[in-house]
Coordinates of C-alpha atoms and ligand atoms in Angstrom, one line a residue:
X615 CA 0.2 -87.6 51.5
X616 CA 1.2 -90.9 49.8
X617 CA -2.4 -92.0 49.9
X618 CA -3.5 -88.7 48.3
X619 CA -1.0 -89.0 45.4
X620 CA -2.2 -92.5 44.7
X621 CA -5.7 -91.3 44.8
X622 CA -5.0 -88.4 42.4
X623 CA -3.2 -90.7 40.0
X624 CA -6.1 -93.2 40.2
X625 CA -8.6 -90.6 39.3
X626 CA -6.5 -89.3 36.4
X627 CA -6.3 -92.8 35.0
X628 CA -10.1 -93.4 35.4
X629 CA -10.8 -90.0 33.8
X630 CA -8.7 -90.6 30.8
X631 CA -10.7 -93.7 30.0
X632 CA -14.1 -92.2 30.7
X633 CA -15.3 -88.8 32.0
X634 CA -18.5 -90.1 33.5
X635 CA -19.0 -88.9 37.0
X636 CA -19.9 -92.4 38.2
X637 CA -16.4 -93.4 37.5
X638 CA -15.3 -91.9 40.8
X639 CA -17.2 -91.8 44.0
X640 CA -15.8 -88.4 44.9
X641 CA -18.5 -85.8 45.0
X642 CA -17.8 -82.3 43.7
X643 CA -17.9 -81.0 47.3
X644 CA -15.3 -83.6 48.4
X645 CA -13.2 -82.8 45.3
X646 CA -13.2 -79.1 46.3
X647 CA -12.3 -80.0 49.8
X648 CA -9.3 -82.1 48.6
X649 CA -8.2 -79.4 46.2
X650 CA -8.2 -76.9 49.1
X651 CA -6.0 -79.1 51.3
X652 CA -3.6 -79.9 48.5
X653 CA -3.4 -76.3 47.4
X654 CA -2.6 -75.1 50.9
X655 CA 0.1 -77.7 51.2
X656 CA 1.7 -77.0 47.8
X657 CA 1.7 -73.3 48.2
X658 CA 4.1 -73.6 51.1
X659 CA 6.7 -75.0 48.8
X660 CA 6.1 -72.7 45.8
X661 CA 5.9 -69.6 47.9
X662 CA 9.2 -70.4 49.7
X663 CA 10.9 -71.1 46.4
X664 CA 9.5 -67.9 44.8
X665 CA 10.5 -65.8 47.8
X666 CA 14.1 -67.1 47.8
X667 CA 14.3 -66.6 44.0
X668 CA 13.0 -63.0 44.1
X669 CA 15.4 -62.0 46.9
X670 CA 18.5 -63.9 45.7
X671 CA 18.8 -64.1 41.9
X672 CA 21.3 -66.9 41.0
X673 CA 21.3 -69.8 38.6
X674 CA 20.6 -72.1 41.5
X675 CA 17.5 -70.3 42.7
X676 CA 16.2 -70.3 39.2
X677 CA 16.4 -74.1 39.2
X678 CA 14.7 -74.3 42.5
X679 CA 11.9 -71.8 41.7
X680 CA 11.3 -73.3 38.2
X681 CA 11.0 -76.8 39.7
X682 CA 8.5 -75.6 42.3
X683 CA 6.4 -73.8 39.6
X684 CA 6.5 -76.9 37.5
X685 CA 5.2 -79.0 40.3
X686 CA 2.4 -76.6 40.9
X687 CA 1.6 -76.5 37.2
X688 CA 1.4 -80.2 37.0
X689 CA -0.9 -80.4 40.0
X690 CA -3.0 -77.6 38.6
X691 CA -3.6 -79.2 35.2
X692 CA -4.3 -82.5 36.7
X693 CA -6.9 -81.0 39.0
X694 CA -8.5 -79.1 36.2
X695 CA -8.8 -82.2 34.2
X696 CA -10.4 -84.0 37.1
X697 CA -12.8 -81.2 37.6
X698 CA -14.2 -81.8 34.1
X699 CA -16.3 -84.5 35.5
X700 CA -18.5 -82.0 37.3
X701 CA -19.1 -79.8 34.2
X702 CA -22.7 -79.4 33.4
X703 CA -23.9 -80.7 36.8
X704 CA -26.0 -78.7 39.1
X705 CA -23.8 -77.9 42.1
X706 CA -24.1 -75.7 45.2
X707 CA -23.0 -72.2 44.2
X708 CA -19.9 -72.2 46.4
X709 CA -18.8 -75.5 44.9
X710 CA -19.3 -74.3 41.4
X711 CA -17.4 -71.1 42.1
X712 CA -14.5 -73.0 43.7
X713 CA -14.2 -75.2 40.6
X714 CA -14.4 -72.2 38.3
X715 CA -11.7 -70.5 40.3
X716 CA -9.6 -73.6 40.3
X717 CA -9.6 -73.5 36.6
X718 CA -8.4 -69.9 36.6
X719 CA -5.9 -70.6 39.4
X720 CA -2.8 -69.8 37.5
X721 CA -1.6 -66.8 35.4
X722 CA 0.9 -69.2 33.7
X723 CA -1.0 -72.1 32.2
X724 CA 1.5 -74.7 31.0
X725 CA 1.2 -77.5 28.4
X726 CA 0.8 -80.9 29.8
X727 CA 3.7 -82.2 27.8
X728 CA 6.4 -82.5 30.5
X729 CA 9.3 -81.2 28.4
X730 CA 7.3 -78.1 27.3
X731 CA 6.1 -77.5 30.8
X732 CA 9.6 -77.6 32.1
X733 CA 10.7 -75.3 29.4
X734 CA 8.0 -72.8 30.1
X735 CA 8.5 -72.6 33.8
X736 CA 12.2 -72.1 33.3
X737 CA 11.7 -69.3 30.7
X738 CA 9.2 -67.5 33.0
X739 CA 11.6 -67.7 35.9
X740 CA 14.6 -66.5 33.8
X741 CA 12.7 -63.6 32.3
X742 CA 11.9 -62.1 35.7
X743 CA 15.5 -62.8 36.7
X744 CA 16.8 -60.9 33.7
X745 CA 14.7 -58.0 34.6
X746 CA 15.8 -58.0 38.3
X747 CA 19.5 -58.3 37.4
X748 CA 19.3 -55.9 34.5
X749 CA 22.2 -53.4 34.2
X750 CA 23.2 -50.6 31.8
X751 CA 27.0 -50.6 31.5
X752 CA 29.4 -48.1 29.9
X753 CA 32.7 -49.9 30.1
X754 CA 32.9 -51.1 33.7
X755 CA 30.5 -48.4 35.0
X756 CA 27.2 -50.3 35.4
X757 CA 23.9 -49.0 36.7
X758 CA 20.8 -50.9 37.7
X759 CA 17.2 -49.8 37.5
X760 CA 17.2 -47.9 40.8
X761 CA 20.1 -45.7 39.8
X762 CA 18.7 -45.1 36.3
X763 CA 15.3 -44.3 37.8
X764 CA 16.9 -41.7 40.0
X765 CA 18.0 -39.9 36.9
X766 CA 14.5 -40.0 35.4
X767 CA 13.1 -38.7 38.7
X768 CA 15.5 -35.9 39.3
X769 CA 17.5 -34.8 36.3
X770 CA 16.2 -32.0 34.1
X771 CA 19.0 -32.4 31.6
X772 CA 17.4 -33.5 28.3
X773 CA 20.4 -35.6 27.1
X774 CA 21.2 -37.2 30.5
X775 CA 17.5 -38.2 30.7
X776 CA 17.7 -39.7 27.2
X777 CA 20.8 -41.7 28.1
X778 CA 19.2 -43.3 31.1
X779 CA 16.0 -44.0 29.2
X780 CA 17.9 -45.7 26.4
X781 CA 20.2 -47.4 28.8
X782 CA 17.5 -49.2 30.8
X783 CA 16.1 -50.5 27.5
X784 CA 19.4 -52.3 26.7
X785 CA 18.4 -55.0 29.1
X786 CA 15.4 -56.3 27.1
X787 CA 16.5 -57.3 23.6
X788 CA 17.9 -60.5 25.0
X789 CA 14.5 -61.3 26.3
X790 CA 12.8 -61.2 22.9
X791 CA 13.5 -64.7 21.7
X792 CA 12.5 -66.2 25.1
X793 CA 9.3 -64.1 25.2
X794 CA 8.3 -65.4 21.8
X795 CA 8.6 -68.9 22.9
X796 CA 6.9 -68.1 26.2
X797 CA 3.9 -66.8 24.2
X798 CA 3.7 -70.0 22.2
X799 CA 3.9 -72.3 25.2
X800 CA 1.6 -70.3 27.5
X801 CA -1.0 -70.2 24.8
X802 CA -0.8 -74.0 24.4
X803 CA -1.4 -74.2 28.2
X804 CA -4.4 -71.9 27.9
X805 CA -5.8 -74.0 25.0
X806 CA -5.6 -77.1 27.1
X807 CA -7.7 -75.3 29.7
X808 CA -10.3 -74.4 27.1
X809 CA -9.3 -70.8 26.3
X810 CA -8.4 -69.6 22.8
X811 CA -5.2 -67.9 24.2
X812 CA -3.8 -66.5 27.5
X813 CA -5.4 -63.1 26.9
X814 CA -8.9 -64.7 26.8
X815 CA -8.0 -66.6 30.0
X816 CA -7.0 -63.5 31.8
X817 CA -10.2 -61.7 30.7
X818 CA -12.2 -64.6 32.0
X819 CA -11.5 -63.8 35.6
X820 CA -14.0 -61.0 36.1
X821 CA -17.4 -62.8 36.6
X822 CA -18.5 -61.9 33.0
X823 CA -17.6 -63.2 29.6
X824 CA -14.1 -62.2 28.2
X825 CA -15.9 -60.3 25.4
X826 CA -18.0 -58.4 27.9
X827 CA -14.9 -57.6 29.9
X828 CA -13.2 -56.1 26.9
X829 CA -16.1 -53.8 26.4
X830 CA -16.3 -52.9 30.0
X831 CA -12.6 -51.8 30.0
X832 CA -13.2 -49.7 26.9
X833 CA -16.3 -48.2 28.4
X834 CA -14.3 -47.1 31.5
X835 CA -11.5 -45.7 29.4
X836 CA -14.0 -43.6 27.3
X837 CA -15.3 -42.2 30.6
X838 CA -11.9 -41.0 31.8
X839 CA -10.3 -40.0 28.5
X840 CA -11.4 -36.3 28.7
X841 CA -9.5 -36.0 32.0
X842 CA -6.3 -37.3 30.5
X843 CA -6.6 -35.1 27.4
X844 CA -6.7 -31.9 29.5
X845 CA -3.8 -33.0 31.6
X846 CA -1.7 -34.0 28.6
X847 CA -2.4 -30.6 27.0
X848 CA -1.3 -28.7 30.1
X849 CA 1.8 -30.8 30.7
X850 CA 2.9 -30.5 27.1
X851 CA 2.6 -26.7 27.2
X852 CA 4.6 -26.4 30.4
X853 CA 7.3 -28.8 29.3
X854 CA 7.4 -26.8 26.0
X855 CA 8.1 -23.7 28.1
X856 CA 10.7 -25.6 30.1
X857 CA 12.7 -27.4 27.5
X858 CA 11.8 -25.4 24.4
X859 CA 9.2 -26.0 21.6
X860 CA 11.9 -27.5 19.5
X861 CA 12.2 -30.4 22.0
X862 CA 8.6 -30.6 22.9
X863 CA 6.5 -29.8 19.8
X864 CA 3.3 -28.1 20.8
X865 CA 1.1 -30.0 18.2
X866 CA 2.5 -33.4 18.8
X867 CA 3.7 -36.1 21.1
X868 CA 5.5 -35.6 24.4
X869 CA 9.0 -37.2 24.5
X870 CA 8.6 -40.2 26.9
X871 CA 11.8 -39.5 28.8
X872 CA 11.0 -36.1 30.3
X873 CA 7.9 -37.1 32.3
X874 CA 9.8 -38.0 35.5
X875 CA 9.3 -41.8 35.2
X876 CA 11.1 -44.6 33.3
X877 CA 7.9 -45.6 31.6
X878 CA 6.1 -42.3 31.5
X879 CA 3.4 -44.0 33.5
X880 CA 3.1 -41.7 36.5
X881 CA 4.3 -38.1 36.4
X882 CA 4.4 -36.8 40.0
X883 CA 8.2 -36.3 39.8
X884 CA 7.6 -33.3 37.5
X885 CA 5.3 -31.6 39.9
X886 CA 8.0 -29.0 40.4
X887 CA 7.5 -28.0 36.8
X888 CA 3.8 -28.3 36.9
X889 CA 3.0 -26.6 40.2
X890 CA 0.0 -24.4 39.5
X891 CA 0.6 -21.8 42.3
X892 CA 4.2 -21.9 43.3
X893 CA 4.8 -21.7 47.1
X894 CA 1.1 -21.8 48.0
X895 CA 1.0 -25.1 49.7
X896 CA 3.9 -27.1 51.2
X897 CA 3.5 -30.6 49.8
X898 CA 7.1 -31.5 50.0
X899 CA 7.0 -34.8 52.0
X900 CA 10.4 -35.8 50.4
X901 CA 12.2 -33.1 52.4
X902 CA 10.4 -34.1 55.7
X903 CA 11.5 -37.7 55.2
X904 CA 15.0 -36.6 54.6
X905 CA 15.2 -34.0 57.4
X906 CA 13.7 -36.5 59.9
X907 CA 15.8 -39.2 58.3
X908 CA 13.1 -41.8 58.2
X909 CA 14.4 -45.3 58.0
X910 CA 12.6 -47.8 55.6
X911 CA 11.1 -49.5 58.7
X912 CA 9.8 -46.1 60.0
X913 CA 8.2 -45.5 56.7
X914 CA 6.5 -48.9 56.9
X915 CA 5.4 -48.1 60.5
X916 CA 3.8 -45.0 59.3
X917 CA 1.7 -46.9 56.8
X918 CA 0.9 -49.6 59.4
X919 CA -0.3 -46.9 61.8
X920 CA -2.9 -45.8 59.3
X921 CA -4.4 -49.3 59.0
X922 CA -4.3 -49.7 62.7
X923 CA -6.1 -46.4 63.1
X924 CA -9.0 -48.0 61.1
X925 CA -9.2 -50.8 63.7
X926 CA -7.0 -53.3 61.9
X927 CA -4.4 -55.3 63.7
X928 CA -0.7 -54.5 63.9
X929 CA 1.4 -56.6 61.5
X930 CA 2.9 -59.7 63.0
X931 CA 6.5 -59.8 64.3
X932 CA 7.4 -62.2 61.4
X933 CA 6.5 -59.4 59.0
X934 CA 9.2 -57.3 60.4
X935 CA 11.7 -60.1 60.6
X936 CA 11.1 -61.6 57.2
X937 CA 10.3 -58.7 54.9
X938 CA 12.9 -57.2 52.6
X939 CA 12.8 -53.5 53.1
X940 CA 16.1 -52.4 51.6
X941 CA 18.2 -53.4 48.6
X942 CA 20.8 -55.9 49.7
X943 CA 24.3 -54.7 48.8
X944 CA 25.7 -58.0 47.8
X945 CA 23.3 -59.7 45.5
X946 CA 20.7 -59.3 42.7
X947 CA 17.1 -59.1 43.8
X948 CA 13.8 -58.2 42.1
X949 CA 13.4 -54.7 43.5
X950 CA 9.9 -54.2 42.0
X951 CA 7.6 -53.9 45.1
X952 CA 5.4 -56.7 46.0
X953 CA 3.4 -58.0 49.0
X954 CA 3.2 -61.6 50.0
X955 CA 0.7 -63.6 52.0
X956 CA 2.5 -66.8 52.7
X957 CA 1.3 -69.7 54.8
X958 CA -2.3 -68.9 53.9
X959 CA -2.0 -65.2 55.0
X960 CA -0.3 -65.9 58.3
X961 CA 3.1 -65.0 57.1
X962 CA 2.8 -61.5 55.7
X963 CA 5.8 -59.8 54.0
X964 CA 6.7 -57.1 51.6
X965 CA 9.6 -57.1 49.3
X966 CA 10.9 -53.6 48.3
X967 CA 14.1 -51.6 48.0
X968 CA 12.7 -48.6 49.8
X969 CA 14.0 -45.1 49.0
X970 CA 13.4 -42.1 51.1
X971 CA 10.7 -40.4 49.0
X972 CA 7.0 -39.6 49.2
X973 CA 6.5 -41.7 46.1
X974 CA 7.9 -44.8 47.9
X975 CA 5.9 -44.0 51.0
X976 CA 2.8 -44.3 48.8
X977 CA 4.0 -47.5 47.4
X978 CA 4.4 -48.8 50.9
X979 CA 0.8 -47.9 51.7
X980 CA -0.2 -49.7 48.5
X981 CA 1.7 -52.8 49.4
X982 CA 0.2 -53.0 52.9
X983 CA -3.2 -52.8 51.3
X984 CA -2.4 -56.2 49.8
X985 CA -1.2 -57.5 53.1
X986 CA -4.2 -56.4 55.0
X987 CA -6.5 -57.9 52.3
X988 CA -4.5 -61.2 52.5
X989 CA -4.9 -61.2 56.2
X990 CA -8.6 -60.3 56.1
X991 CA -9.5 -63.3 53.9
X992 CA -7.2 -65.9 55.5
X993 CA -10.1 -67.7 57.1
X994 CA -11.7 -68.4 53.7
X995 CA -11.0 -71.7 52.0
X996 CA -7.7 -71.6 50.1
X997 CA -9.5 -71.4 46.7
X998 CA -11.4 -68.3 48.0
X999 CA -8.3 -66.5 49.2
X1000 CA -7.8 -63.8 46.7
X1001 CA -9.2 -60.4 45.7
X1002 CA -12.9 -60.2 44.7
X1003 CA -11.1 -59.5 41.3
X1004 CA -7.6 -58.4 40.7
X1005 CA -8.5 -54.7 40.5
X1006 CA -9.8 -54.9 44.0
X1007 CA -6.5 -56.2 45.3
X1008 CA -4.7 -53.3 43.8
X1009 CA -7.3 -50.8 44.9
X1010 CA -7.2 -51.3 48.7
X1011 CA -3.9 -49.6 49.5
X1012 CA -4.5 -47.0 46.8
X1013 CA -7.8 -46.1 48.5
X1014 CA -5.8 -45.5 51.7
X1015 CA -3.4 -43.2 49.9
X1016 CA -6.4 -41.0 48.9
X1017 CA -6.7 -40.3 52.6
X1018 CA -3.1 -38.9 52.7
X1019 CA -4.6 -35.4 52.6
X1020 CA -2.5 -32.3 53.5
X1021 CA -4.3 -32.4 56.9
X1022 CA -3.3 -36.0 57.5
X1023 CA 0.3 -35.3 56.4
X1024 CA 0.4 -32.4 58.8
X1025 CA -1.1 -34.6 61.6
X1026 CA 1.6 -37.2 61.3
X1027 CA 4.4 -34.6 60.9
X1028 CA 5.2 -35.1 57.2
X1029 CA 4.5 -31.6 56.1
X1030 CA 4.8 -28.3 58.1
X1031 CA 1.2 -27.0 57.8
X1032 CA -1.7 -27.8 55.6
X1033 CA -2.7 -24.7 53.6
X1034 CA -6.4 -24.1 53.2
X1035 CA -7.2 -22.1 50.1
X1036 CA -8.6 -22.8 46.7
X1037 CA -5.1 -22.5 45.2
X1038 CA -3.8 -25.0 47.7
X1039 CA -6.5 -27.4 46.7
X1040 CA -5.5 -27.0 43.0
X1041 CA -1.9 -27.6 43.9
X1042 CA -2.8 -30.8 45.8
X1043 CA -5.0 -32.0 43.0
X1044 CA -2.3 -31.4 40.4
X1045 CA 0.2 -33.5 42.4
X1046 CA -2.3 -36.3 42.7
X1047 CA -3.5 -36.1 39.1
X1048 CA 0.1 -36.5 37.8
X1049 CA -0.1 -39.9 39.3
X1050 CA -3.6 -41.0 39.1
X1051 CA -4.8 -39.6 35.8
X1052 CA -1.5 -39.7 33.9
X1053 CA -1.5 -43.4 34.6
X1054 CA -4.9 -44.3 33.1
X1055 CA -4.0 -44.7 29.4
X1056 CA -0.7 -46.5 30.2
X1057 CA -2.6 -49.0 32.4
X1058 CA -5.1 -49.6 29.7
X1059 CA -2.7 -50.2 26.9
X1060 CA -0.3 -52.6 28.5
X1061 CA -2.7 -55.5 28.3
X1062 CA -4.1 -54.3 25.0
X1063 CA -0.6 -55.0 23.7
X1064 CA -0.5 -58.4 25.4
X1065 CA -4.0 -59.4 24.3
X1066 CA -2.9 -58.7 20.8
X1067 CA 0.3 -60.7 21.3
X1068 CA -1.4 -63.7 22.8
X1069 CA -4.2 -63.7 20.2
X1070 CA -1.6 -63.5 17.4
X1071 CA -3.0 -60.2 16.1
X1072 CA 0.4 -58.8 16.9
X1073 CA 3.1 -60.9 15.3
X1074 CA 6.6 -61.3 16.8
X1075 CA 8.1 -59.2 14.0
X1076 CA 5.9 -56.3 15.0
X1077 CA 6.2 -56.5 18.8
X1078 CA 8.0 -53.1 19.2
X1079 CA 6.1 -51.4 16.5
X1080 CA 2.7 -52.3 18.0
X1081 CA 4.0 -51.3 21.4
X1082 CA 4.8 -47.8 20.2
X1083 CA 1.6 -47.5 18.2
X1084 CA -0.4 -48.0 21.4
X1085 CA 1.9 -45.7 23.4
X1086 CA 1.3 -43.0 20.8
X1087 CA -2.4 -43.5 20.4
X1088 CA -3.3 -43.8 24.1
X1089 CA -0.7 -41.7 25.8
X1090 CA 0.4 -39.2 23.2
X1091 CA 4.0 -39.8 23.9
X1092 CA 7.0 -40.7 21.6
X1093 CA 10.3 -42.4 22.2
X1094 CA 13.2 -40.0 22.3
X1095 CA 15.0 -41.9 19.6
X1096 CA 13.8 -44.1 16.8
X1097 CA 13.0 -47.6 17.9
X1098 CA 13.0 -50.7 15.8
X1099 CA 12.5 -54.5 16.1
X1100 CA 16.1 -54.7 17.3
X1101 CA 14.6 -53.3 20.5
X1102 CA 12.1 -55.0 22.8
X1103 CA 10.8 -52.1 24.9
X1104 CA 7.9 -54.0 26.4
X1105 CA 10.5 -56.3 28.2
X1106 CA 11.8 -53.2 30.1
X1107 CA 8.6 -53.0 32.0
X1108 CA 8.4 -55.4 34.9
X1109 CA 5.0 -56.9 34.4
X1110 CA 5.8 -58.1 30.9
X1111 CA 8.7 -60.4 31.8
X1112 CA 7.1 -61.2 35.1
X1113 CA 3.8 -62.3 33.5
X1114 CA 1.6 -60.1 35.7
X1115 CA -1.6 -58.9 34.0
X1116 CA -2.0 -55.2 34.1
X1117 CA -5.7 -54.3 33.6
X1118 CA -5.9 -54.8 37.3
X1119 CA -4.2 -51.4 37.8
X1120 CA -6.4 -49.7 35.4
X1121 CA -9.5 -50.9 37.2
X1122 CA -8.0 -50.1 40.5
X1123 CA -7.5 -46.5 39.6
X1124 CA -11.2 -46.2 39.0
X1125 CA -12.4 -48.4 41.8
X1126 CA -10.4 -46.7 44.5
X1127 CA -12.3 -43.5 44.0
X1128 CA -15.6 -45.5 44.3
X1129 CA -14.3 -47.1 47.5
X1130 CA -13.2 -43.8 48.9
X1131 CA -16.5 -42.1 48.1
X1132 CA -18.4 -44.9 50.0
X1133 CA -16.0 -45.0 52.9
X1134 CA -16.1 -41.2 53.3
X1135 CA -19.9 -41.4 53.4
X1136 CA -19.7 -44.0 56.1
X1137 CA -17.3 -41.7 58.0
X1138 CA -19.8 -38.9 57.7
X1139 CA -17.5 -36.7 55.8
X1140 CA -19.0 -33.4 54.5
X1141 CA -17.6 -31.3 51.7
X1142 CA -15.3 -32.2 48.8
X1143 CA -14.3 -35.8 48.4
X1144 CA -10.7 -34.6 47.9
X1145 CA -10.6 -33.2 51.5
X1146 CA -11.7 -36.5 53.1
X1147 CA -9.4 -38.7 55.1
X1148 CA -10.7 -41.7 56.8
X1149 CA -7.7 -41.8 59.1
X1150 CA -8.8 -42.9 62.5
X1151 CA -12.3 -43.8 61.5
X1152 CA -13.3 -47.2 62.8
X1153 CA -16.7 -47.3 61.1
X1154 CA -15.1 -46.9 57.7
X1155 CA -12.4 -49.4 58.7
X1156 CA -15.0 -52.0 59.7
X1157 CA -16.9 -51.6 56.4
X1158 CA -13.7 -51.9 54.4
X1159 CA -12.6 -54.9 56.4
X1160 CA -15.9 -56.7 56.0
X1161 CA -15.7 -56.4 52.2
X1162 CA -12.1 -57.6 52.3
X1163 CA -12.9 -60.6 54.5
X1164 CA -15.1 -62.2 51.7
X1165 CA -12.0 -62.6 49.5
X1166 CA -13.1 -64.1 46.2
X1167 CA -15.8 -66.2 47.7
X1168 CA -18.5 -64.2 45.9
X1169 CA -18.7 -62.4 42.6
X1170 CA -17.0 -59.0 42.8
X1171 CA -20.3 -57.3 41.9
X1172 CA -21.7 -58.5 45.3
X1173 CA -18.6 -57.2 47.1
X1174 CA -18.8 -53.9 45.4
X1175 CA -22.5 -53.5 46.2
X1176 CA -21.9 -54.2 49.9
X1177 CA -19.3 -51.5 50.0
X1178 CA -20.7 -48.9 47.6
X1179 CA -24.3 -49.8 46.9
X1180 CA -23.7 -50.3 43.2
X1181 CA -22.8 -53.3 41.2
X1182 CA -20.9 -51.5 38.4
X1183 CA -17.5 -50.1 38.1
X1184 CA -18.0 -46.4 37.3
X1185 CA -15.7 -43.5 36.7
X1186 CA -18.0 -40.7 38.0
X1187 CA -16.2 -40.9 41.4
X1188 CA -12.8 -40.1 39.9
X1189 CA -14.4 -37.5 37.6
X1190 CA -16.1 -35.7 40.5
X1191 CA -13.0 -35.9 42.6
X1192 CA -10.9 -34.0 40.1
X1193 CA -13.6 -31.5 39.1
X1194 CA -11.8 -28.5 40.6
X1195 CA -8.6 -29.4 38.8
X1196 CA -10.5 -29.9 35.5
X1197 CA -11.9 -26.4 35.7
X1198 CA -8.4 -25.1 36.3
X1199 CA -7.0 -27.1 33.4
X1200 CA -9.7 -26.1 31.0
X1201 CA -8.9 -22.4 31.8
X1202 CA -5.3 -23.0 31.2
X1203 CA -5.8 -24.8 28.0
X1204 CA -8.2 -22.3 26.5
X1205 CA -6.8 -21.2 23.2
X1206 CA -4.4 -24.1 23.0
X1207 CA -4.6 -26.7 20.3
X1208 CA -4.9 -29.9 22.4
X1209 CA -4.5 -33.4 21.1
X1210 CA -2.0 -35.1 18.9
Ligands
LIG1147 O1 3.4 -53.0 40.3 C1 2.8 -52.2 41.0 C2 2.9 -52.4 42.5 C3 3.0 -53.8 42.9 S1 1.5 -54.6 42.8 C4 4.2 -51.7 43.0 N1 2.2 -51.1 40.5 C5 2.1 -50.8 39.1 C6 3.5 -50.5 38.5 O2 4.4 -50.3 39.3 O3 3.6 -50.5 37.3 C7 1.5 -50.1 41.3 C8 1.0 -49.1 40.3 C9 1.2 -49.7 39.0
LIG1148 ZN1 -0.1 -53.9 44.0

């Protein structure tokens, strides 16, 4: 290792004097090979520090995690600088791709100034910690996100909901100043890598130009917008009947706190209010989980069994030993679910605070999708270990959740019996649409806000105003009480303080239906796509796994083509999937003034 460091330092010095390739005898191929070795080695330390930090939030773990991040950041910017010598040269495609990916190999680019780099890694670490440890206190009675979320899920009391909604947002104003500084520093880091700002750098990770990607995301949104408009209209009408038109004005915005979710992003918790044909189909997985008293581990087993039924391997023993399934009682942790592929994908883990609900069960299926992807590409070179693009990574597990049909749930004993009638289909589609379709505008706008913030189009004094403008425009929702710049509502959503880009989830919601359509074809499914479950189908499993095994070694368009026969992201699959529900909604909405 000592030799390596000297060599790295040597090259850095040579490069700063002259960026001619002849200055070093390391070929591009050798450079990539070295980058791969060093990356694998460094990741062991950064991953360990990040894991400990996320599962044990203290001042000390902040120091450890920030130091590890700093070390990685330093290595990364040195390597990118060294890679400049290969710019403009004709290289083997895999070498060129590895170098391009190296450049994009961080979501948190840091300035090379050591003091600023240290400052940024510390701010980033602290922001996530503030979120994880966030509490709403009334006197000595304090509640964290999990308890406040329970209120949003289950309460139907307008005022109680409002209190929990406002309460969670008391955690974020202290983040504002740090966030402003983070934006300055991270942009400086992105500039050094050759991007105008961090938003442009994030948009550069899609095998097309950042400008093309912006258009691509808008194109997809335009495709799905009509689905959302119908759902919004029907939900507003029902909520109006439920809470009264004085509380839910029928020509305007839906109050954000009555949609069954802290961020109004997915609405399946108000299915009881929205159920089209009451009592027609038993979709109450929650009560089966409670009656059978499923433990968190049993819930994870159920998800694992699905993947195994596709021909994939059981999760390693270390997964069961090292994962965090439940919220520890004695310390602060980041409960937001995540999946980890440490040690190059050999040490798989999830980190969750699992609750006994169907919603959480689906999150587990989602997380295991990440783990199975990580495991599938573990034999790729370290620089190629990643999703074909970030939307693919989010779409794997979600695709599997589309196979959790009533028939599947019945087969595994999570509902009594699967009803088979047109009305039952509509009920099932409504339950799913409250998650899948309600989410689309939310998933689109989060990064639109951030792209604006990073580019400077949204100034710090307008952070909250711009946030609510987007929430209003895209989602047609309104805060229950007036907000101002004394608030920092974006900070109360995990991915903002945690610096995780969000367009990935928007793309995944569209891609998963494309994946499902292709896999169901492979499985020989006949009939509506909505009734297809690939549970137990090895051919579909093999096809999925083959795509996953390429990791990010090739452009995502190639990976998509292998799986689906097309090179384009396309919303027709999700549109076709929900066709029965759309007819129902249009009937329901006839005569209503939709829109806001
Ligand atoms: O953050 C997540 C996953 C972890 S990758 C639980 N999701 C988004 C969110 O919670 O906001 C999944 C769906 C959207
Ligand atoms: Zn995910």
